[in-house]
């Protein structure tokens, strides 16, 4: 079994959504001074590779700790949309409909993760149209993942795609990386968010399991 890490390393130089602060790491204890090492970490719940819960934008929506752990494990379909520039339309994903009956997750490979840590990462990435998002809800997948900053465009004030997906009791995984090495087919994945009480979102460790 080959294990592929789809998670950006959390550090003080990561790309963050405008208005959010970058993570801060403080050495509270060191081996040299205290005989043990310990860090204080200050991080937003939607920093780095992370998962959005319905509670992120839906009143009375589920928090991540209310999901069953089994909801975070299962098959994902990787859809390559690197040829698309600004939108991922219904017509672009409709051909994949027959493949969705046996998956929990859909991951969109845009190729945008190569810009991680640069200004370009924060703008111009392709996003789902509202029609495409509604169709994914109809397919009853559990989660949608992207290798971009957000499922919505940066200039939105309404966050339509977030509200459609989260309103269907789905969760969203943003800032994935490494999708370019995955085949465009069903793969086993684990998408494990930190277990935080009443969490609207949380940093997550996402891995793919490939047969050799």
mmCIF file with all atom_site columns, C-alpha atoms in Angstrom:
data_model
loop_
_atom_site.group_PDB
_atom_site.id
_atom_site.type_symbol
_atom_site.label_atom_id
_atom_site.label_alt_id
_atom_site.label_comp_id
_atom_site.label_asym_id
_atom_site.label_entity_id
_atom_site.label_seq_id
_atom_site.pdbx_PDB_ins_code
_atom_site.Cartn_x
_atom_site.Cartn_y
_atom_site.Cartn_z
_atom_site.occupancy
_atom_site.B_iso_or_equiv
_atom_site.pdbx_formal_charge
_atom_site.auth_seq_id
_atom_site.auth_comp_id
_atom_site.auth_asym_id
_atom_site.auth_atom_id
_atom_site.pdbx_PDB_model_num
ATOM 1   C CA . UNK A 1 1   ? 0.000   0.000  0.000   1.00 0.00 ? 1   UNK A CA 1
ATOM 2   C CA . UNK A 1 2   ? 1.316   3.444  -0.967  1.00 0.00 ? 2   UNK A CA 1
ATOM 3   C CA . UNK A 1 3   ? 0.334   6.369  1.285   1.00 0.00 ? 3   UNK A CA 1
ATOM 4   C CA . UNK A 1 4   ? 0.115   9.865  -0.244  1.00 0.00 ? 4   UNK A CA 1
ATOM 5   C CA . UNK A 1 5   ? -0.111  12.883 2.064   1.00 0.00 ? 5   UNK A CA 1
ATOM 6   C CA . UNK A 1 6   ? -2.527  15.494 0.666   1.00 0.00 ? 6   UNK A CA 1
ATOM 7   C CA . UNK A 1 7   ? -1.899  17.949 3.504   1.00 0.00 ? 7   UNK A CA 1
ATOM 8   C CA . UNK A 1 8   ? 0.104   21.172 3.513   1.00 0.00 ? 8   UNK A CA 1
ATOM 9   C CA . UNK A 1 9   ? 2.534   21.414 6.419   1.00 0.00 ? 9   UNK A CA 1
ATOM 10  C CA . UNK A 1 10  ? 1.222   23.877 8.990   1.00 0.00 ? 10  UNK A CA 1
ATOM 11  C CA . UNK A 1 11  ? 3.777   26.618 9.600   1.00 0.00 ? 11  UNK A CA 1
ATOM 12  C CA . UNK A 1 12  ? 4.058   30.388 9.937   1.00 0.00 ? 12  UNK A CA 1
ATOM 13  C CA . UNK A 1 13  ? 4.519   30.935 6.179   1.00 0.00 ? 13  UNK A CA 1
ATOM 14  C CA . UNK A 1 14  ? 1.357   29.287 4.821   1.00 0.00 ? 14  UNK A CA 1
ATOM 15  C CA . UNK A 1 15  ? -1.176  30.974 2.555   1.00 0.00 ? 15  UNK A CA 1
ATOM 16  C CA . UNK A 1 16  ? -4.178  32.183 4.557   1.00 0.00 ? 16  UNK A CA 1
ATOM 17  C CA . UNK A 1 17  ? -7.509  33.732 3.646   1.00 0.00 ? 17  UNK A CA 1
ATOM 18  C CA . UNK A 1 18  ? -7.219  37.536 3.597   1.00 0.00 ? 18  UNK A CA 1
ATOM 19  C CA . UNK A 1 19  ? -8.060  38.889 7.045   1.00 0.00 ? 19  UNK A CA 1
ATOM 20  C CA . UNK A 1 20  ? -6.886  35.763 8.865   1.00 0.00 ? 20  UNK A CA 1
ATOM 21  C CA . UNK A 1 21  ? -3.625  35.737 10.773  1.00 0.00 ? 21  UNK A CA 1
ATOM 22  C CA . UNK A 1 22  ? -0.956  33.191 9.969   1.00 0.00 ? 22  UNK A CA 1
ATOM 23  C CA . UNK A 1 23  ? -0.303  30.484 12.559  1.00 0.00 ? 23  UNK A CA 1
ATOM 24  C CA . UNK A 1 24  ? 2.012   31.378 15.418  1.00 0.00 ? 24  UNK A CA 1
ATOM 25  C CA . UNK A 1 25  ? 4.341   28.927 17.141  1.00 0.00 ? 25  UNK A CA 1
ATOM 26  C CA . UNK A 1 26  ? 5.945   29.660 20.504  1.00 0.00 ? 26  UNK A CA 1
ATOM 27  C CA . UNK A 1 27  ? 8.491   27.414 22.201  1.00 0.00 ? 27  UNK A CA 1
ATOM 28  C CA . UNK A 1 28  ? 7.063   27.222 25.712  1.00 0.00 ? 28  UNK A CA 1
ATOM 29  C CA . UNK A 1 29  ? 9.487   24.512 26.815  1.00 0.00 ? 29  UNK A CA 1
ATOM 30  C CA . UNK A 1 30  ? 12.804  23.410 25.315  1.00 0.00 ? 30  UNK A CA 1
ATOM 31  C CA . UNK A 1 31  ? 14.878  20.317 25.990  1.00 0.00 ? 31  UNK A CA 1
ATOM 32  C CA . UNK A 1 32  ? 17.904  22.488 26.688  1.00 0.00 ? 32  UNK A CA 1
ATOM 33  C CA . UNK A 1 33  ? 16.183  24.585 29.376  1.00 0.00 ? 33  UNK A CA 1
ATOM 34  C CA . UNK A 1 34  ? 13.375  22.368 30.631  1.00 0.00 ? 34  UNK A CA 1
ATOM 35  C CA . UNK A 1 35  ? 14.230  18.799 29.726  1.00 0.00 ? 35  UNK A CA 1
ATOM 36  C CA . UNK A 1 36  ? 11.216  18.550 27.398  1.00 0.00 ? 36  UNK A CA 1
ATOM 37  C CA . UNK A 1 37  ? 9.925   20.343 24.323  1.00 0.00 ? 37  UNK A CA 1
ATOM 38  C CA . UNK A 1 38  ? 6.461   21.868 23.991  1.00 0.00 ? 38  UNK A CA 1
ATOM 39  C CA . UNK A 1 39  ? 4.978   24.488 21.666  1.00 0.00 ? 39  UNK A CA 1
ATOM 40  C CA . UNK A 1 40  ? 2.044   26.843 21.988  1.00 0.00 ? 40  UNK A CA 1
ATOM 41  C CA . UNK A 1 41  ? 0.193   26.955 18.660  1.00 0.00 ? 41  UNK A CA 1
ATOM 42  C CA . UNK A 1 42  ? -2.208  29.748 17.731  1.00 0.00 ? 42  UNK A CA 1
ATOM 43  C CA . UNK A 1 43  ? -4.146  28.917 14.579  1.00 0.00 ? 43  UNK A CA 1
ATOM 44  C CA . UNK A 1 44  ? -7.501  29.734 12.996  1.00 0.00 ? 44  UNK A CA 1
ATOM 45  C CA . UNK A 1 45  ? -9.876  26.809 12.489  1.00 0.00 ? 45  UNK A CA 1
ATOM 46  C CA . UNK A 1 46  ? -9.791  27.423 8.728   1.00 0.00 ? 46  UNK A CA 1
ATOM 47  C CA . UNK A 1 47  ? -6.023  27.638 8.268   1.00 0.00 ? 47  UNK A CA 1
ATOM 48  C CA . UNK A 1 48  ? -3.915  25.335 6.128   1.00 0.00 ? 48  UNK A CA 1
ATOM 49  C CA . UNK A 1 49  ? -5.467  22.124 4.843   1.00 0.00 ? 49  UNK A CA 1
ATOM 50  C CA . UNK A 1 50  ? -8.729  22.158 6.741   1.00 0.00 ? 50  UNK A CA 1
ATOM 51  C CA . UNK A 1 51  ? -12.322 21.012 6.828   1.00 0.00 ? 51  UNK A CA 1
ATOM 52  C CA . UNK A 1 52  ? -15.414 23.246 6.930   1.00 0.00 ? 52  UNK A CA 1
ATOM 53  C CA . UNK A 1 53  ? -18.401 22.008 8.904   1.00 0.00 ? 53  UNK A CA 1
ATOM 54  C CA . UNK A 1 54  ? -21.985 23.028 8.081   1.00 0.00 ? 54  UNK A CA 1
ATOM 55  C CA . UNK A 1 55  ? -21.809 25.224 11.205  1.00 0.00 ? 55  UNK A CA 1
ATOM 56  C CA . UNK A 1 56  ? -19.263 27.386 9.374   1.00 0.00 ? 56  UNK A CA 1
ATOM 57  C CA . UNK A 1 57  ? -22.024 29.166 7.442   1.00 0.00 ? 57  UNK A CA 1
ATOM 58  C CA . UNK A 1 58  ? -25.356 27.533 8.315   1.00 0.00 ? 58  UNK A CA 1
ATOM 59  C CA . UNK A 1 59  ? -27.309 28.531 11.412  1.00 0.00 ? 59  UNK A CA 1
ATOM 60  C CA . UNK A 1 60  ? -27.785 25.449 13.590  1.00 0.00 ? 60  UNK A CA 1
ATOM 61  C CA . UNK A 1 61  ? -25.560 23.467 11.200  1.00 0.00 ? 61  UNK A CA 1
ATOM 62  C CA . UNK A 1 62  ? -23.589 20.444 12.366  1.00 0.00 ? 62  UNK A CA 1
ATOM 63  C CA . UNK A 1 63  ? -20.196 20.967 13.955  1.00 0.00 ? 63  UNK A CA 1
ATOM 64  C CA . UNK A 1 64  ? -17.396 18.583 13.028  1.00 0.00 ? 64  UNK A CA 1
ATOM 65  C CA . UNK A 1 65  ? -17.499 16.776 16.355  1.00 0.00 ? 65  UNK A CA 1
ATOM 66  C CA . UNK A 1 66  ? -21.118 15.792 15.623  1.00 0.00 ? 66  UNK A CA 1
ATOM 67  C CA . UNK A 1 67  ? -20.140 13.703 12.596  1.00 0.00 ? 67  UNK A CA 1
ATOM 68  C CA . UNK A 1 68  ? -19.476 10.005 12.937  1.00 0.00 ? 68  UNK A CA 1
ATOM 69  C CA . UNK A 1 69  ? -15.763 9.182  12.503  1.00 0.00 ? 69  UNK A CA 1
ATOM 70  C CA . UNK A 1 70  ? -16.716 6.843  9.660   1.00 0.00 ? 70  UNK A CA 1
ATOM 71  C CA . UNK A 1 71  ? -17.911 9.887  7.702   1.00 0.00 ? 71  UNK A CA 1
ATOM 72  C CA . UNK A 1 72  ? -14.275 10.913 7.279   1.00 0.00 ? 72  UNK A CA 1
ATOM 73  C CA . UNK A 1 73  ? -13.185 7.624  5.662   1.00 0.00 ? 73  UNK A CA 1
ATOM 74  C CA . UNK A 1 74  ? -14.065 6.205  2.284   1.00 0.00 ? 74  UNK A CA 1
ATOM 75  C CA . UNK A 1 75  ? -13.622 6.358  -1.460  1.00 0.00 ? 75  UNK A CA 1
ATOM 76  C CA . UNK A 1 76  ? -12.917 9.589  -3.310  1.00 0.00 ? 76  UNK A CA 1
ATOM 77  C CA . UNK A 1 77  ? -13.231 10.385 -6.987  1.00 0.00 ? 77  UNK A CA 1
ATOM 78  C CA . UNK A 1 78  ? -10.468 12.625 -8.352  1.00 0.00 ? 78  UNK A CA 1
ATOM 79  C CA . UNK A 1 79  ? -11.722 14.926 -11.118 1.00 0.00 ? 79  UNK A CA 1
ATOM 80  C CA . UNK A 1 80  ? -9.070  16.687 -13.188 1.00 0.00 ? 80  UNK A CA 1
ATOM 81  C CA . UNK A 1 81  ? -10.153 20.250 -14.018 1.00 0.00 ? 81  UNK A CA 1
ATOM 82  C CA . UNK A 1 82  ? -6.701  21.680 -14.746 1.00 0.00 ? 82  UNK A CA 1
ATOM 83  C CA . UNK A 1 83  ? -7.922  22.639 -18.228 1.00 0.00 ? 83  UNK A CA 1
ATOM 84  C CA . UNK A 1 84  ? -10.566 24.987 -16.791 1.00 0.00 ? 84  UNK A CA 1
ATOM 85  C CA . UNK A 1 85  ? -9.701  28.612 -16.070 1.00 0.00 ? 85  UNK A CA 1
ATOM 86  C CA . UNK A 1 86  ? -12.262 30.260 -13.804 1.00 0.00 ? 86  UNK A CA 1
ATOM 87  C CA . UNK A 1 87  ? -15.328 28.053 -13.381 1.00 0.00 ? 87  UNK A CA 1
ATOM 88  C CA . UNK A 1 88  ? -16.166 24.387 -12.929 1.00 0.00 ? 88  UNK A CA 1
ATOM 89  C CA . UNK A 1 89  ? -19.568 24.044 -14.515 1.00 0.00 ? 89  UNK A CA 1
ATOM 90  C CA . UNK A 1 90  ? -22.332 21.473 -14.325 1.00 0.00 ? 90  UNK A CA 1
ATOM 91  C CA . UNK A 1 91  ? -21.494 20.357 -17.861 1.00 0.00 ? 91  UNK A CA 1
ATOM 92  C CA . UNK A 1 92  ? -17.878 19.726 -16.795 1.00 0.00 ? 92  UNK A CA 1
ATOM 93  C CA . UNK A 1 93  ? -18.754 17.287 -14.034 1.00 0.00 ? 93  UNK A CA 1
ATOM 94  C CA . UNK A 1 94  ? -21.954 15.676 -15.378 1.00 0.00 ? 94  UNK A CA 1
ATOM 95  C CA . UNK A 1 95  ? -19.999 12.961 -17.266 1.00 0.00 ? 95  UNK A CA 1
ATOM 96  C CA . UNK A 1 96  ? -18.682 11.728 -13.911 1.00 0.00 ? 96  UNK A CA 1
ATOM 97  C CA . UNK A 1 97  ? -22.186 11.054 -12.583 1.00 0.00 ? 97  UNK A CA 1
ATOM 98  C CA . UNK A 1 98  ? -22.042 7.266  -13.093 1.00 0.00 ? 98  UNK A CA 1
ATOM 99  C CA . UNK A 1 99  ? -18.843 7.153  -11.021 1.00 0.00 ? 99  UNK A CA 1
ATOM 100 C CA . UNK A 1 100 ? -20.362 8.827  -7.970  1.00 0.00 ? 100 UNK A CA 1
ATOM 101 C CA . UNK A 1 101 ? -22.685 6.094  -6.731  1.00 0.00 ? 101 UNK A CA 1
ATOM 102 C CA . UNK A 1 102 ? -19.898 4.426  -4.772  1.00 0.00 ? 102 UNK A CA 1
ATOM 103 C CA . UNK A 1 103 ? -17.914 7.381  -3.394  1.00 0.00 ? 103 UNK A CA 1
ATOM 104 C CA . UNK A 1 104 ? -18.066 9.598  -0.322  1.00 0.00 ? 104 UNK A CA 1
ATOM 105 C CA . UNK A 1 105 ? -15.831 12.387 -1.589  1.00 0.00 ? 105 UNK A CA 1
ATOM 106 C CA . UNK A 1 106 ? -15.140 14.319 -4.763  1.00 0.00 ? 106 UNK A CA 1
ATOM 107 C CA . UNK A 1 107 ? -11.738 16.011 -5.015  1.00 0.00 ? 107 UNK A CA 1
ATOM 108 C CA . UNK A 1 108 ? -11.187 18.595 -7.750  1.00 0.00 ? 108 UNK A CA 1
ATOM 109 C CA . UNK A 1 109 ? -7.643  18.735 -9.090  1.00 0.00 ? 109 UNK A CA 1
ATOM 110 C CA . UNK A 1 110 ? -7.122  22.293 -10.369 1.00 0.00 ? 110 UNK A CA 1
ATOM 111 C CA . UNK A 1 111 ? -3.317  22.321 -10.128 1.00 0.00 ? 111 UNK A CA 1
ATOM 112 C CA . UNK A 1 112 ? -3.519  25.506 -8.053  1.00 0.00 ? 112 UNK A CA 1
ATOM 113 C CA . UNK A 1 113 ? -1.539  24.069 -5.145  1.00 0.00 ? 113 UNK A CA 1
ATOM 114 C CA . UNK A 1 114 ? 1.674   24.790 -7.069  1.00 0.00 ? 114 UNK A CA 1
ATOM 115 C CA . UNK A 1 115 ? 1.114   28.461 -6.190  1.00 0.00 ? 115 UNK A CA 1
ATOM 116 C CA . UNK A 1 116 ? 0.902   27.762 -2.426  1.00 0.00 ? 116 UNK A CA 1
ATOM 117 C CA . UNK A 1 117 ? 2.723   30.445 -0.432  1.00 0.00 ? 117 UNK A CA 1
ATOM 118 C CA . UNK A 1 118 ? 2.544   33.031 -3.239  1.00 0.00 ? 118 UNK A CA 1
ATOM 119 C CA . UNK A 1 119 ? 0.161   35.908 -3.956  1.00 0.00 ? 119 UNK A CA 1
ATOM 120 C CA . UNK A 1 120 ? -1.165  34.075 -7.004  1.00 0.00 ? 120 UNK A CA 1
ATOM 121 C CA . UNK A 1 121 ? -2.602  31.341 -4.798  1.00 0.00 ? 121 UNK A CA 1
ATOM 122 C CA . UNK A 1 122 ? -5.117  33.823 -3.384  1.00 0.00 ? 122 UNK A CA 1
ATOM 123 C CA . UNK A 1 123 ? -6.915  34.727 -6.616  1.00 0.00 ? 123 UNK A CA 1
ATOM 124 C CA . UNK A 1 124 ? -7.979  33.504 -10.006 1.00 0.00 ? 124 UNK A CA 1
ATOM 125 C CA . UNK A 1 125 ? -8.551  29.859 -9.068  1.00 0.00 ? 125 UNK A CA 1
ATOM 126 C CA . UNK A 1 126 ? -11.496 28.020 -10.667 1.00 0.00 ? 126 UNK A CA 1
ATOM 127 C CA . UNK A 1 127 ? -14.629 27.562 -8.563  1.00 0.00 ? 127 UNK A CA 1
ATOM 128 C CA . UNK A 1 128 ? -17.801 25.516 -8.853  1.00 0.00 ? 128 UNK A CA 1
ATOM 129 C CA . UNK A 1 129 ? -20.889 27.139 -10.304 1.00 0.00 ? 129 UNK A CA 1
ATOM 130 C CA . UNK A 1 130 ? -24.064 27.074 -8.223  1.00 0.00 ? 130 UNK A CA 1
ATOM 131 C CA . UNK A 1 131 ? -25.618 24.571 -10.622 1.00 0.00 ? 131 UNK A CA 1
ATOM 132 C CA . UNK A 1 132 ? -22.623 22.260 -10.260 1.00 0.00 ? 132 UNK A CA 1
ATOM 133 C CA . UNK A 1 133 ? -22.732 22.534 -6.464  1.00 0.00 ? 133 UNK A CA 1
ATOM 134 C CA . UNK A 1 134 ? -26.449 21.755 -6.378  1.00 0.00 ? 134 UNK A CA 1
ATOM 135 C CA . UNK A 1 135 ? -25.895 18.711 -8.585  1.00 0.00 ? 135 UNK A CA 1
ATOM 136 C CA . UNK A 1 136 ? -23.220 17.402 -6.214  1.00 0.00 ? 136 UNK A CA 1
ATOM 137 C CA . UNK A 1 137 ? -25.727 17.723 -3.373  1.00 0.00 ? 137 UNK A CA 1
ATOM 138 C CA . UNK A 1 138 ? -28.173 15.619 -5.358  1.00 0.00 ? 138 UNK A CA 1
ATOM 139 C CA . UNK A 1 139 ? -25.524 12.896 -5.700  1.00 0.00 ? 139 UNK A CA 1
ATOM 140 C CA . UNK A 1 140 ? -25.409 12.616 -1.900  1.00 0.00 ? 140 UNK A CA 1
ATOM 141 C CA . UNK A 1 141 ? -21.636 12.696 -1.579  1.00 0.00 ? 141 UNK A CA 1
ATOM 142 C CA . UNK A 1 142 ? -20.410 13.446 1.928   1.00 0.00 ? 142 UNK A CA 1
ATOM 143 C CA . UNK A 1 143 ? -17.636 15.910 1.137   1.00 0.00 ? 143 UNK A CA 1
ATOM 144 C CA . UNK A 1 144 ? -16.033 18.017 -1.587  1.00 0.00 ? 144 UNK A CA 1
ATOM 145 C CA . UNK A 1 145 ? -12.309 18.807 -1.616  1.00 0.00 ? 145 UNK A CA 1
ATOM 146 C CA . UNK A 1 146 ? -10.280 21.353 -3.578  1.00 0.00 ? 146 UNK A CA 1
ATOM 147 C CA . UNK A 1 147 ? -6.581  22.189 -3.927  1.00 0.00 ? 147 UNK A CA 1
ATOM 148 C CA . UNK A 1 148 ? -7.417  25.906 -3.788  1.00 0.00 ? 148 UNK A CA 1
ATOM 149 C CA . UNK A 1 149 ? -7.990  28.544 -1.122  1.00 0.00 ? 149 UNK A CA 1
ATOM 150 C CA . UNK A 1 150 ? -11.777 28.192 -1.208  1.00 0.00 ? 150 UNK A CA 1
ATOM 151 C CA . UNK A 1 151 ? -14.728 26.683 -3.056  1.00 0.00 ? 151 UNK A CA 1
ATOM 152 C CA . UNK A 1 152 ? -15.909 30.271 -3.586  1.00 0.00 ? 152 UNK A CA 1
ATOM 153 C CA . UNK A 1 153 ? -14.210 33.130 -5.392  1.00 0.00 ? 153 UNK A CA 1
ATOM 154 C CA . UNK A 1 154 ? -12.235 35.517 -3.215  1.00 0.00 ? 154 UNK A CA 1
ATOM 155 C CA . UNK A 1 155 ? -14.365 38.548 -4.131  1.00 0.00 ? 155 UNK A CA 1
ATOM 156 C CA . UNK A 1 156 ? -17.673 37.066 -2.970  1.00 0.00 ? 156 UNK A CA 1
ATOM 157 C CA . UNK A 1 157 ? -19.701 38.469 -0.092  1.00 0.00 ? 157 UNK A CA 1
ATOM 158 C CA . UNK A 1 158 ? -22.376 35.760 -0.310  1.00 0.00 ? 158 UNK A CA 1
ATOM 159 C CA . UNK A 1 159 ? -20.367 32.490 -0.461  1.00 0.00 ? 159 UNK A CA 1
ATOM 160 C CA . UNK A 1 160 ? -22.977 30.686 -2.571  1.00 0.00 ? 160 UNK A CA 1
ATOM 161 C CA . UNK A 1 161 ? -21.058 27.435 -3.090  1.00 0.00 ? 161 UNK A CA 1
ATOM 162 C CA . UNK A 1 162 ? -20.247 27.124 0.609   1.00 0.00 ? 162 UNK A CA 1
ATOM 163 C CA . UNK A 1 163 ? -23.883 27.635 1.530   1.00 0.00 ? 163 UNK A CA 1
ATOM 164 C CA . UNK A 1 164 ? -25.148 25.130 -1.023  1.00 0.00 ? 164 UNK A CA 1
ATOM 165 C CA . UNK A 1 165 ? -22.758 22.344 -0.030  1.00 0.00 ? 165 UNK A CA 1
ATOM 166 C CA . UNK A 1 166 ? -22.811 22.953 3.715   1.00 0.00 ? 166 UNK A CA 1
ATOM 167 C CA . UNK A 1 167 ? -26.585 23.391 3.573   1.00 0.00 ? 167 UNK A CA 1
ATOM 168 C CA . UNK A 1 168 ? -26.784 19.798 2.302   1.00 0.00 ? 168 UNK A CA 1
ATOM 169 C CA . UNK A 1 169 ? -25.015 18.631 5.469   1.00 0.00 ? 169 UNK A CA 1
ATOM 170 C CA . UNK A 1 170 ? -21.789 18.069 3.565   1.00 0.00 ? 170 UNK A CA 1
ATOM 171 C CA . UNK A 1 171 ? -18.344 19.178 4.598   1.00 0.00 ? 171 UNK A CA 1
ATOM 172 C CA . UNK A 1 172 ? -15.726 20.957 2.499   1.00 0.00 ? 172 UNK A CA 1
ATOM 173 C CA . UNK A 1 173 ? -11.982 20.317 2.458   1.00 0.00 ? 173 UNK A CA 1
ATOM 174 C CA . UNK A 1 174 ? -9.851  23.230 1.256   1.00 0.00 ? 174 UNK A CA 1
ATOM 175 C CA . UNK A 1 175 ? -6.127  23.728 0.574   1.00 0.00 ? 175 UNK A CA 1
ATOM 176 C CA . UNK A 1 176 ? -5.413  20.154 -0.446  1.00 0.00 ? 176 UNK A CA 1
ATOM 177 C CA . UNK A 1 177 ? -2.106  19.391 -2.127  1.00 0.00 ? 177 UNK A CA 1
ATOM 178 C CA . UNK A 1 178 ? -0.551  16.467 -3.992  1.00 0.00 ? 178 UNK A CA 1
ATOM 179 C CA . UNK A 1 179 ? -3.625  15.681 -6.090  1.00 0.00 ? 179 UNK A CA 1
ATOM 180 C CA . UNK A 1 180 ? -1.485  15.749 -9.230  1.00 0.00 ? 180 UNK A CA 1
ATOM 181 C CA . UNK A 1 181 ? 0.022   12.361 -8.378  1.00 0.00 ? 181 UNK A CA 1
ATOM 182 C CA . UNK A 1 182 ? -3.336  10.647 -7.929  1.00 0.00 ? 182 UNK A CA 1
ATOM 183 C CA . UNK A 1 183 ? -5.084  8.715  -10.705 1.00 0.00 ? 183 UNK A CA 1
ATOM 184 C CA . UNK A 1 184 ? -8.429  9.963  -11.962 1.00 0.00 ? 184 UNK A CA 1
ATOM 185 C CA . UNK A 1 185 ? -10.422 7.129  -10.425 1.00 0.00 ? 185 UNK A CA 1
ATOM 186 C CA . UNK A 1 186 ? -11.758 5.849  -7.110  1.00 0.00 ? 186 UNK A CA 1
ATOM 187 C CA . UNK A 1 187 ? -9.179  5.885  -4.310  1.00 0.00 ? 187 UNK A CA 1
ATOM 188 C CA . UNK A 1 188 ? -9.392  5.295  -0.581  1.00 0.00 ? 188 UNK A CA 1
ATOM 189 C CA . UNK A 1 189 ? -8.895  8.412  1.536   1.00 0.00 ? 189 UNK A CA 1
ATOM 190 C CA . UNK A 1 190 ? -8.919  9.445  5.173   1.00 0.00 ? 190 UNK A CA 1
ATOM 191 C CA . UNK A 1 191 ? -9.881  13.047 5.941   1.00 0.00 ? 191 UNK A CA 1
ATOM 192 C CA . UNK A 1 192 ? -9.367  13.491 9.663   1.00 0.00 ? 192 UNK A CA 1
ATOM 193 C CA . UNK A 1 193 ? -10.061 16.897 11.261  1.00 0.00 ? 193 UNK A CA 1
ATOM 194 C CA . UNK A 1 194 ? -8.895  17.788 14.745  1.00 0.00 ? 194 UNK A CA 1
ATOM 195 C CA . UNK A 1 195 ? -11.624 16.856 17.219  1.00 0.00 ? 195 UNK A CA 1
ATOM 196 C CA . UNK A 1 196 ? -12.623 20.208 18.680  1.00 0.00 ? 196 UNK A CA 1
ATOM 197 C CA . UNK A 1 197 ? -15.832 20.784 20.625  1.00 0.00 ? 197 UNK A CA 1
ATOM 198 C CA . UNK A 1 198 ? -18.468 22.695 18.638  1.00 0.00 ? 198 UNK A CA 1
ATOM 199 C CA . UNK A 1 199 ? -16.029 23.265 15.781  1.00 0.00 ? 199 UNK A CA 1
ATOM 200 C CA . UNK A 1 200 ? -17.081 25.256 12.717  1.00 0.00 ? 200 UNK A CA 1
ATOM 201 C CA . UNK A 1 201 ? -13.976 23.856 11.054  1.00 0.00 ? 201 UNK A CA 1
ATOM 202 C CA . UNK A 1 202 ? -10.559 22.449 11.876  1.00 0.00 ? 202 UNK A CA 1
ATOM 203 C CA . UNK A 1 203 ? -7.140  21.747 10.417  1.00 0.00 ? 203 UNK A CA 1
ATOM 204 C CA . UNK A 1 204 ? -7.188  18.239 8.934   1.00 0.00 ? 204 UNK A CA 1
ATOM 205 C CA . UNK A 1 205 ? -4.754  15.520 7.955   1.00 0.00 ? 205 UNK A CA 1
ATOM 206 C CA . UNK A 1 206 ? -5.801  14.084 4.599   1.00 0.00 ? 206 UNK A CA 1
ATOM 207 C CA . UNK A 1 207 ? -4.155  11.010 3.113   1.00 0.00 ? 207 UNK A CA 1
ATOM 208 C CA . UNK A 1 208 ? -4.782  8.775  0.111   1.00 0.00 ? 208 UNK A CA 1
ATOM 209 C CA . UNK A 1 209 ? -4.132  5.040  0.053   1.00 0.00 ? 209 UNK A CA 1
ATOM 210 C CA . UNK A 1 210 ? -3.040  3.574  -3.268  1.00 0.00 ? 210 UNK A CA 1
ATOM 211 C CA . UNK A 1 211 ? -2.439  -0.017 -4.162  1.00 0.00 ? 211 UNK A CA 1
ATOM 212 C CA . UNK A 1 212 ? 1.069   -0.555 -5.479  1.00 0.00 ? 212 UNK A CA 1
#
